[in-house]
XYZ file of C-alpha atoms in Angstrom:
602
model
C -13.975 -35.141 -8.885
C -13.939 -36.880 -12.277
C -10.956 -35.224 -13.904
C -11.414 -37.251 -17.052
C -14.633 -35.338 -17.733
C -12.950 -31.959 -17.644
C -12.058 -30.476 -20.994
C -9.727 -27.542 -20.571
C -8.798 -24.751 -22.899
C -5.090 -24.248 -22.370
C -4.110 -20.841 -23.702
C -0.452 -20.933 -22.804
C 2.249 -23.299 -23.904
C 4.718 -22.915 -21.058
C 8.160 -24.246 -20.373
C 10.104 -24.618 -17.167
C 12.041 -21.430 -17.878
C 11.260 -18.337 -15.835
C 11.205 -14.532 -15.796
C 11.757 -12.819 -19.168
C 10.308 -15.654 -21.288
C 8.496 -17.544 -18.572
C 5.140 -17.800 -20.264
C 4.705 -16.811 -23.889
C 1.335 -17.017 -25.664
C 0.785 -19.982 -27.936
C -2.001 -21.136 -30.192
C -5.156 -22.180 -28.427
C -5.237 -25.885 -27.695
C -8.131 -27.969 -26.421
C -6.879 -30.929 -24.471
C -8.323 -33.458 -22.090
C -6.677 -34.160 -18.770
C -5.419 -37.589 -19.873
C -3.295 -35.983 -22.594
C -1.850 -33.527 -20.104
C -0.665 -36.356 -17.884
C 1.707 -37.459 -20.621
C 2.635 -34.015 -21.926
C 4.203 -31.801 -19.244
C 4.399 -28.814 -21.584
C 0.626 -28.659 -21.746
C 0.088 -29.611 -18.124
C 2.293 -26.765 -16.935
C 0.175 -24.417 -19.028
C -2.434 -24.672 -16.276
C 0.088 -23.242 -13.867
C 1.119 -20.775 -16.538
C -2.408 -19.399 -16.531
C -1.970 -18.638 -12.847
C 1.068 -16.526 -13.671
C -0.520 -14.932 -16.727
C -3.483 -13.861 -14.577
C -1.514 -12.347 -11.707
C -3.624 -9.620 -10.045
C -1.011 -6.869 -10.228
C -1.324 -3.667 -12.256
C 1.765 -2.580 -14.196
C 0.960 1.098 -13.703
C -0.790 3.372 -11.233
C -4.542 3.167 -11.765
C -6.575 3.177 -8.552
C -4.956 6.147 -6.784
C -7.129 8.530 -8.820
C -10.110 7.146 -6.900
C -8.553 8.238 -3.588
C -7.522 11.443 -1.858
C -4.044 11.116 -3.369
C -4.869 11.962 -6.998
C -7.375 12.861 -9.673
C -7.135 12.279 -13.405
C -7.794 14.441 -16.455
C -9.055 11.339 -18.285
C -12.811 11.835 -18.376
C -13.325 8.202 -19.394
C -11.533 6.752 -16.370
C -13.694 4.148 -14.661
C -11.872 4.790 -11.385
C -12.684 8.486 -11.549
C -16.329 7.770 -12.330
C -16.404 5.375 -9.406
C -15.145 8.091 -7.060
C -17.789 10.495 -8.378
C -20.672 8.195 -7.538
C -21.061 5.499 -10.188
C -19.733 2.638 -8.049
C -22.252 -0.184 -7.892
C -22.298 -3.962 -7.634
C -22.854 -4.111 -11.403
C -20.293 -1.391 -12.167
C -17.176 -2.130 -10.157
C -13.691 -1.269 -11.467
C -12.221 -2.908 -8.351
C -13.875 -6.271 -9.021
C -11.674 -9.349 -8.699
C -14.361 -12.031 -8.656
C -14.270 -13.405 -12.200
C -10.533 -13.239 -12.877
C -9.485 -14.644 -9.506
C -12.006 -17.482 -9.617
C -10.898 -18.404 -13.137
C -7.272 -18.519 -12.019
C -8.204 -20.636 -8.994
C -10.043 -23.093 -11.249
C -6.925 -23.616 -13.354
C -4.711 -23.904 -10.283
C -7.053 -26.407 -8.643
C -7.011 -28.479 -11.799
C -3.231 -28.344 -11.872
C -2.944 -29.398 -8.231
C -5.248 -32.327 -8.989
C -2.871 -33.736 -11.604
C 0.554 -32.416 -10.554
C 1.715 -35.682 -8.980
C 0.441 -37.746 -11.920
C 2.292 -35.945 -14.704
C 5.604 -37.277 -15.939
C 7.709 -34.136 -15.550
C 11.033 -35.891 -16.067
C 12.245 -39.386 -16.856
C 14.548 -39.370 -13.856
C 12.475 -40.353 -10.816
C 14.308 -38.026 -8.427
C 14.058 -35.065 -10.787
C 10.392 -35.841 -11.305
C 9.764 -35.770 -7.546
C 11.463 -32.397 -7.206
C 9.432 -30.954 -10.075
C 6.212 -32.152 -8.429
C 7.196 -30.397 -5.205
C 8.293 -27.145 -6.844
C 5.367 -26.793 -9.224
C 2.857 -27.733 -6.523
C 4.420 -25.166 -4.203
C 4.010 -22.486 -6.851
C 0.375 -23.451 -7.390
C -0.411 -23.305 -3.666
C 1.166 -19.855 -3.403
C -0.659 -18.578 -6.486
C -3.973 -19.906 -5.201
C -3.384 -18.118 -1.898
C -2.546 -14.892 -3.731
C -5.800 -15.048 -5.678
C -7.816 -15.596 -2.507
C -6.026 -12.644 -0.887
C -7.181 -10.328 -3.674
C -10.695 -11.760 -3.475
C -10.793 -10.977 0.236
C -9.589 -7.405 -0.279
C -12.154 -6.732 -2.988
C -15.157 -8.711 -1.754
C -14.771 -9.607 1.912
C -17.071 -7.732 4.254
C -19.845 -7.592 6.816
C -23.358 -8.680 5.907
C -26.599 -7.133 7.097
C -26.972 -9.867 9.734
C -23.583 -9.083 11.261
C -21.350 -11.771 9.754
C -17.858 -11.091 8.414
C -17.725 -13.196 5.273
C -15.090 -13.884 2.680
C -15.743 -15.855 -0.499
C -16.632 -19.472 -1.308
C -13.613 -21.694 -0.704
C -12.998 -23.961 -3.688
C -10.137 -26.440 -3.440
C -11.180 -28.818 -6.230
C -11.766 -28.035 -9.918
C -15.392 -27.555 -10.859
C -17.056 -29.422 -13.706
C -20.548 -29.796 -15.158
C -21.625 -31.873 -12.182
C -20.451 -29.390 -9.543
C -22.782 -27.506 -7.223
C -22.027 -23.894 -8.120
C -24.477 -22.479 -5.587
C -21.904 -22.249 -2.808
C -22.206 -19.935 0.209
C -19.459 -17.554 1.216
C -17.142 -18.939 3.860
C -16.351 -16.840 6.894
C -13.550 -14.334 6.489
C -11.554 -16.143 9.162
C -11.925 -19.502 7.374
C -10.695 -17.910 4.143
C -7.683 -16.418 5.888
C -6.898 -19.763 7.497
C -7.050 -21.466 4.092
C -4.721 -18.850 2.616
C -2.246 -19.439 5.443
C -2.501 -23.212 4.904
C -1.677 -22.838 1.202
C 1.199 -20.475 1.900
C 2.653 -22.782 4.550
C 2.618 -25.608 2.023
C 4.331 -23.351 -0.501
C 7.025 -22.337 1.990
C 7.647 -26.010 2.770
C 7.973 -27.011 -0.887
C 9.837 -24.027 -2.376
C 13.378 -22.725 -1.933
C 13.944 -19.307 -0.372
C 15.469 -18.241 -3.701
C 16.301 -20.000 -6.933
C 20.070 -20.357 -6.723
C 22.521 -22.875 -8.150
C 24.365 -24.998 -5.630
C 28.022 -25.844 -6.224
C 28.302 -29.412 -4.945
C 26.289 -32.495 -4.079
C 26.937 -31.728 -0.409
C 24.688 -28.650 -0.669
C 21.636 -30.606 -1.757
C 18.927 -30.163 0.926
C 18.538 -33.189 3.177
C 15.010 -33.999 1.998
C 16.277 -34.492 -1.538
C 19.651 -35.921 -0.643
C 17.759 -38.765 1.023
C 16.118 -39.737 -2.275
C 19.367 -39.508 -4.240
C 19.313 -35.982 -5.673
C 22.585 -34.606 -7.045
C 23.756 -31.092 -7.783
C 22.833 -31.361 -11.462
C 19.208 -32.350 -11.182
C 18.692 -30.085 -8.149
C 19.940 -27.073 -10.112
C 17.710 -28.028 -13.026
C 14.643 -27.788 -10.805
C 15.584 -25.173 -8.203
C 18.468 -23.278 -9.818
C 18.834 -19.799 -11.263
C 17.032 -20.798 -14.467
C 13.794 -20.669 -12.479
C 14.195 -17.092 -11.240
C 11.085 -14.980 -11.506
C 8.753 -17.684 -10.249
C 7.279 -17.691 -6.763
C 9.668 -18.670 -3.973
C 9.302 -19.344 -0.255
C 10.470 -15.762 0.352
C 7.632 -14.411 -1.806
C 5.096 -16.723 -0.164
C 6.190 -15.428 3.246
C 5.710 -11.850 2.051
C 2.196 -12.611 0.795
C 1.474 -14.180 4.170
C 2.572 -10.948 5.866
C 0.282 -8.928 3.575
C -2.707 -11.164 4.304
C -2.074 -11.026 8.042
C -1.904 -7.228 8.005
C -5.214 -7.075 6.147
C -6.879 -9.448 8.603
C -5.498 -7.620 11.659
C -6.652 -4.210 10.383
C -9.541 -2.300 12.009
C -11.990 -3.275 9.251
C -11.596 -7.021 9.881
C -9.855 -7.688 13.183
C -13.067 -8.167 15.165
C -13.786 -11.489 13.478
C -10.736 -12.397 11.361
C -8.957 -14.488 13.980
C -5.643 -12.703 13.295
C -3.949 -10.405 15.796
C -1.530 -7.568 15.177
C 1.127 -9.579 17.015
C 0.765 -12.364 14.447
C 0.909 -9.875 11.581
C 4.068 -8.283 12.993
C 5.772 -11.639 13.405
C 4.906 -12.739 9.868
C 6.421 -9.523 8.516
C 9.489 -10.020 10.712
C 10.016 -13.452 9.156
C 10.488 -11.746 5.804
C 12.605 -8.875 7.126
C 14.908 -11.078 9.189
C 16.064 -12.730 5.969
C 17.696 -9.412 4.984
C 19.018 -8.523 8.422
C 16.052 -6.563 9.741
C 16.278 -2.775 9.717
C 19.904 -2.963 8.589
C 18.636 -4.492 5.337
C 16.608 -1.440 4.304
C 17.872 -0.475 0.854
C 19.470 3.018 1.087
C 18.073 3.945 -2.338
C 14.921 1.849 -2.182
C 12.569 4.830 -2.118
C 13.790 5.851 -5.599
C 14.035 2.408 -7.153
C 12.357 3.684 -10.359
C 15.123 6.306 -10.768
C 18.022 3.906 -10.160
C 18.633 3.572 -13.878
C 21.848 1.598 -13.655
C 20.144 -1.080 -11.580
C 17.181 -1.245 -13.950
C 19.224 -1.348 -17.121
C 21.636 -4.026 -15.926
C 19.255 -6.469 -14.258
C 19.874 -9.992 -15.453
C 17.080 -12.463 -16.122
C 15.117 -12.900 -12.932
C 17.430 -10.734 -10.850
C 15.981 -8.197 -8.448
C 17.475 -4.998 -6.998
C 17.811 -4.816 -3.223
C 14.495 -2.981 -2.743
C 12.385 -5.380 -4.791
C 11.215 -8.682 -3.393
C 9.287 -9.765 -6.497
C 8.995 -8.217 -9.927
C 7.647 -8.943 -13.373
C 9.468 -8.958 -16.694
C 11.475 -5.882 -17.546
C 10.836 -4.227 -20.878
C 11.871 -1.249 -22.948
C 9.384 -1.684 -25.777
C 7.561 1.240 -27.396
C 4.199 -0.364 -28.207
C 1.124 1.234 -26.650
C 0.674 -1.693 -24.276
C 4.345 -1.934 -23.353
C 5.700 -0.580 -20.063
C 8.877 0.662 -21.751
C 7.443 4.158 -22.175
C 3.743 3.800 -21.379
C 3.982 5.547 -18.011
C 5.846 8.473 -19.523
C 3.456 8.897 -22.444
C 0.538 8.882 -20.031
C 1.979 11.069 -17.315
C 4.643 13.440 -18.610
C 3.389 17.064 -18.643
C 1.973 18.105 -22.035
C 5.041 20.190 -22.940
C 7.007 16.932 -22.761
C 4.532 15.132 -25.026
C 2.652 13.477 -22.188
C -1.031 13.339 -21.336
C -0.598 14.397 -17.705
C -3.091 11.754 -16.625
C -2.355 11.374 -12.906
C -2.583 14.649 -10.984
C -1.448 14.401 -7.350
C -3.654 16.279 -4.921
C -2.907 18.990 -2.406
C -4.095 16.459 0.159
C -1.107 14.253 -0.656
C 1.320 17.167 -0.914
C 0.286 18.238 2.583
C 1.074 14.743 3.864
C 4.781 15.289 3.153
C 6.349 16.796 6.292
C 8.922 19.524 6.490
C 12.542 18.532 6.032
C 13.020 18.706 9.808
C 10.322 16.040 10.214
C 7.478 18.133 11.622
C 4.068 18.040 9.903
C 3.177 21.083 7.808
C 0.334 21.792 10.239
C 2.880 22.369 13.028
C 4.055 25.744 11.740
C 5.718 26.723 15.006
C 8.175 23.814 14.883
C 8.178 22.966 11.190
C 8.413 26.431 9.692
C 5.919 25.873 6.875
C 5.179 29.030 4.897
C 1.983 29.430 2.880
C 3.857 31.889 0.643
C 6.636 29.367 -0.080
C 4.927 25.986 0.343
C 7.600 23.886 -1.391
C 10.633 25.185 0.478
C 12.335 23.142 3.184
C 10.081 20.164 2.567
C 10.629 16.434 2.842
C 13.042 15.634 -0.052
C 10.721 12.854 -1.184
C 8.185 15.467 -2.309
C 10.413 16.571 -5.187
C 11.150 12.951 -6.086
C 7.503 11.898 -6.252
C 5.611 15.005 -7.419
C 6.232 17.764 -9.956
C 5.113 21.053 -8.407
C 5.207 24.604 -9.723
C 8.739 25.618 -10.686
C 10.199 22.113 -10.427
C 12.847 21.277 -13.006
C 12.259 18.130 -15.026
C 14.200 17.085 -18.108
C 16.099 20.376 -17.730
C 12.888 22.386 -18.086
C 10.941 24.373 -15.497
C 7.423 23.023 -15.089
C 5.037 25.935 -14.505
C 1.627 24.852 -13.255
C 0.424 28.300 -12.174
C -1.909 30.612 -14.087
C 0.704 33.222 -14.959
C -0.596 35.681 -17.543
C 2.794 36.663 -18.969
C 4.052 35.092 -22.175
C 7.365 34.047 -20.597
C 5.713 31.575 -18.260
C 2.574 30.566 -20.135
C 2.712 26.834 -20.798
C 0.402 24.025 -21.736
C 1.391 22.705 -18.309
C -0.593 25.500 -16.632
C -3.570 24.607 -14.459
C -6.525 23.507 -16.629
C -4.896 24.918 -19.783
C -5.633 21.875 -21.954
C -7.491 18.612 -21.601
C -4.091 17.054 -20.852
C -3.051 19.715 -18.345
C -3.095 19.272 -14.586
C -6.326 19.800 -12.694
C -4.612 20.104 -9.312
C -1.471 22.113 -10.013
C 0.693 18.977 -9.800
C 2.040 16.282 -12.117
C 3.317 12.807 -11.360
C 7.073 12.350 -10.936
C 7.261 8.971 -9.217
C 7.605 5.837 -11.390
C 8.770 7.879 -14.396
C 12.197 7.756 -16.027
C 13.480 11.201 -16.874
C 15.708 9.786 -19.616
C 12.684 8.643 -21.653
C 11.450 10.726 -24.566
C 7.694 10.629 -25.249
C 7.901 12.661 -28.469
C 6.016 10.432 -30.952
C 8.484 11.384 -33.691
C 11.481 10.201 -31.674
C 10.308 7.837 -28.961
C 13.035 6.779 -26.577
C 11.933 3.996 -24.251
C 13.937 2.744 -21.276
C 13.782 -0.364 -19.156
C 10.980 -0.524 -16.598
C 10.003 -3.321 -14.270
C 6.539 -4.087 -12.898
C 7.053 -4.233 -9.142
C 4.863 -6.703 -7.302
C 6.215 -6.538 -3.757
C 8.715 -4.076 -2.280
C 10.590 -4.615 0.967
C 9.550 -1.128 2.080
C 5.935 -2.310 2.072
C 6.837 -5.184 4.389
C 8.816 -2.853 6.670
C 5.782 -0.597 6.946
C 3.519 -3.593 7.548
C 5.766 -4.599 10.435
C 5.777 -1.079 11.871
C 1.988 -0.829 11.704
C 1.354 -4.210 13.307
C 4.171 -3.964 15.871
C 3.002 -0.551 17.066
C -0.531 -1.859 17.431
C 0.641 -4.977 19.265
C 3.394 -3.647 21.527
C 3.464 0.140 21.176
C 6.049 2.318 19.387
C 9.104 0.974 21.225
C 7.960 -2.611 21.789
C 9.675 -5.443 19.928
C 7.845 -8.587 20.990
C 10.272 -11.413 20.290
C 11.919 -9.472 17.459
C 15.064 -7.349 17.393
C 13.494 -4.060 16.296
C 10.470 -1.894 16.990
C 8.018 0.185 14.978
C 10.024 3.220 16.025
C 13.238 1.683 14.645
C 11.625 1.008 11.285
C 10.037 4.449 10.952
C 13.235 6.207 11.958
C 15.202 4.287 9.298
C 12.646 4.948 6.551
C 12.455 8.669 7.312
C 16.235 8.987 7.553
C 16.576 7.277 4.172
C 14.204 9.854 2.733
C 16.242 12.706 4.179
C 13.711 13.639 6.872
C 14.866 14.917 10.254
C 18.518 14.277 9.538
C 19.650 17.646 10.909
C 17.806 17.466 14.216
C 17.732 13.772 15.066
C 14.131 13.645 13.824
C 12.874 15.605 16.800
C 9.233 15.072 15.866
C 9.604 11.292 15.871
C 11.398 11.470 19.197
C 8.555 13.564 20.640
C 5.901 10.936 19.849
C 7.771 7.688 20.414
C 5.845 7.142 23.640
C 2.428 7.812 22.098
C 0.860 4.812 20.359
C -1.935 6.775 18.680
C 0.361 9.459 17.280
C 2.744 6.752 16.073
C -0.190 5.045 14.342
C -0.934 8.242 12.437
C 2.721 8.736 11.542
C 3.103 5.157 10.280
C -0.013 5.519 8.142
C 1.324 8.788 6.775
C 4.705 7.233 5.981
C 2.960 4.394 4.189
C 0.932 6.933 2.221
C 4.097 8.720 1.137
C 6.354 5.740 0.473
C 3.755 3.708 -1.431
C 1.933 6.521 -3.223
C 0.840 5.746 -6.795
C 1.439 2.020 -6.269
C -2.245 1.088 -6.004
C -2.168 0.725 -2.216
C -4.020 3.803 -0.947
C -7.553 2.710 -1.855
C -7.219 -0.563 0.025
C -5.440 1.079 2.967
C -8.172 3.675 3.487
C -10.779 0.941 3.583
C -8.975 -1.438 5.926
C -8.231 1.475 8.299
C -11.930 2.422 8.280
C -11.104 5.947 7.150
C -13.495 8.016 4.999
C -13.169 7.531 1.251
C -15.106 10.681 0.454
C -12.487 13.302 1.314
C -12.637 16.143 -1.234
C -9.678 16.108 -3.609
C -7.924 19.473 -3.483
C -5.407 21.302 -5.633
C -3.311 24.477 -5.667
C -4.025 27.519 -7.822
C -1.018 29.793 -8.179
C -1.536 33.323 -9.494
C 1.102 35.944 -10.106
C 0.447 39.460 -8.796
C 3.274 41.778 -9.709
C 6.406 39.872 -8.756
C 4.682 37.810 -6.075
C 2.976 34.439 -6.263
C -0.342 33.902 -4.527
C -1.162 30.341 -3.459
C -4.813 29.335 -3.086
C -6.010 25.839 -2.173
C -8.948 24.836 -4.371
C -11.521 22.052 -4.394
C -11.029 19.883 -7.473
C -13.326 16.902 -7.024
C -16.068 16.215 -4.498
C -15.982 12.489 -3.976
C -19.222 10.534 -3.643
C -18.608 7.465 -1.519
C -20.914 6.010 1.104
C -19.778 4.607 4.442
C -20.722 1.028 3.527
C -18.275 1.178 0.605
C -15.401 0.381 2.945
C -16.307 -3.162 1.914
C -16.710 -3.979 -1.757
C -19.737 -5.750 -3.247
C -20.333 -9.271 -4.455
C -20.998 -8.841 -8.203
C -24.649 -8.214 -8.990
C -24.740 -10.955 -11.622
C -23.501 -13.533 -9.125
C -26.172 -12.514 -6.635
C -28.843 -13.084 -9.304
C -27.505 -16.537 -10.139
C -26.765 -18.058 -6.743
C -29.252 -17.986 -3.871
C -26.697 -19.086 -1.272
C -24.539 -15.981 -1.704
C -25.000 -13.149 0.784
C -24.310 -9.563 -0.232
C -22.265 -7.193 1.899
C -24.257 -4.638 3.840
C -25.406 -1.604 1.875
C -24.931 -2.899 -1.664
């Protein structure tokens, strides 16, 4: 590849600092590669693009296209997708363009990383090459992971394909008409990149206190405490670490070992479980489950007092915290969008009855098991899993010291704009979002009060659930493989943390701990509950080969005399086809490149 012929538009002037001010926008600069070799600030901007283009959403968006939620926003592309507009030329879930652009920048960076003069000191320079290259490998792997989720799939001739694998920067002389590599080859390349990242990066960015603590590989070339801390110390927090790379590896393995891909991915559930265990063993396994991790968004003291790059116990990787009030800022954006209308919100995300029914009774039994659980259709929110009240606002729930009435009560005392279908910003399902929101925010436009929020990229609970899913599939509910804990151990700890089955020893869990299929369903249900509104459900449904087209339901509550009548209603009939378990290659790409194969059905 003739790097000298590449002219790059570097949109970020980045420094070696991390987290809160890691990459700030700068004026656009057009520079050739030769100039970047002598100017590390501009060279690192290539890597900065990889961070600026991270594939994470800062708010819940895709859940409204699943059985977990609907939205009252008639312009939502995700809602339109769920109602039948999803096509290869109209795809809100597309990752093709953004991921490939990021990969191009990262490939270019990897091509010059060992030629740039990062520091005058030779030892410091070597350490910077290793660290920055490790970050680039991990970021490239992350981008390929999201490409596989969005665009990997089976073709009409029975092949499981991923995407074209590009490991060198493209230029005007490149052959852009590249075929899709097999899904298994893509996964193997992702693992290769992540293994390189793990080898080059520290587990965490921490300052060492003496020369004796310098890792052997750098001690051998003369590194001292000072230059090691400059490169790998706390100042770098917020960037990708070996710990984060291991977590991404666990996510990729779970995807590949899932029913939608396992036939030809080359990855087994045993491998996926062991990759997740690598991450969990660093925090002591099940004993490391954060006791308040399921309400991390409500742990205001932790959020408000986080130092630069620090993470609470539940969070493995996060973005920059903010308490700004601008429309694009996360400081109060979630609250303005999702508070009920009486609290100056737009009530955008409306949880479904489908999701509410997924929450078990407090004693751990499913709501469908009325004999053991005690569910009452006349009092549907009593004696329920405590997480229900923490994640969803239902009729009569108290929020910001006010009762939220979602029913259709005719009396003046209870009539609210929060009532079912009262306004364009009212709930369509009888429920409002509670999860992710800070109750101490004020969305009143005349007296906005924003609070610190953090974009969460990876939670430990997700990795625990990944382990449980893969371990159960590999070894059954009680099997441990070569690890110290089982799927049963993980599920029991997660449910106990949520307050489920604490009075009866979680009798339901105990009754199914010998049944692999029932444990599979329970693990999937726990994942649905614990990760709801975190943009996981859409991808989970597809990789489990479950139907996307389940009708979204709600609850209509009428008052007759002094009694409340509860009626389950259909809210949205979803229009998905079976082939949509695998996303399309973009229509425009199919027109341009003859070597690309489309996934079946698109």
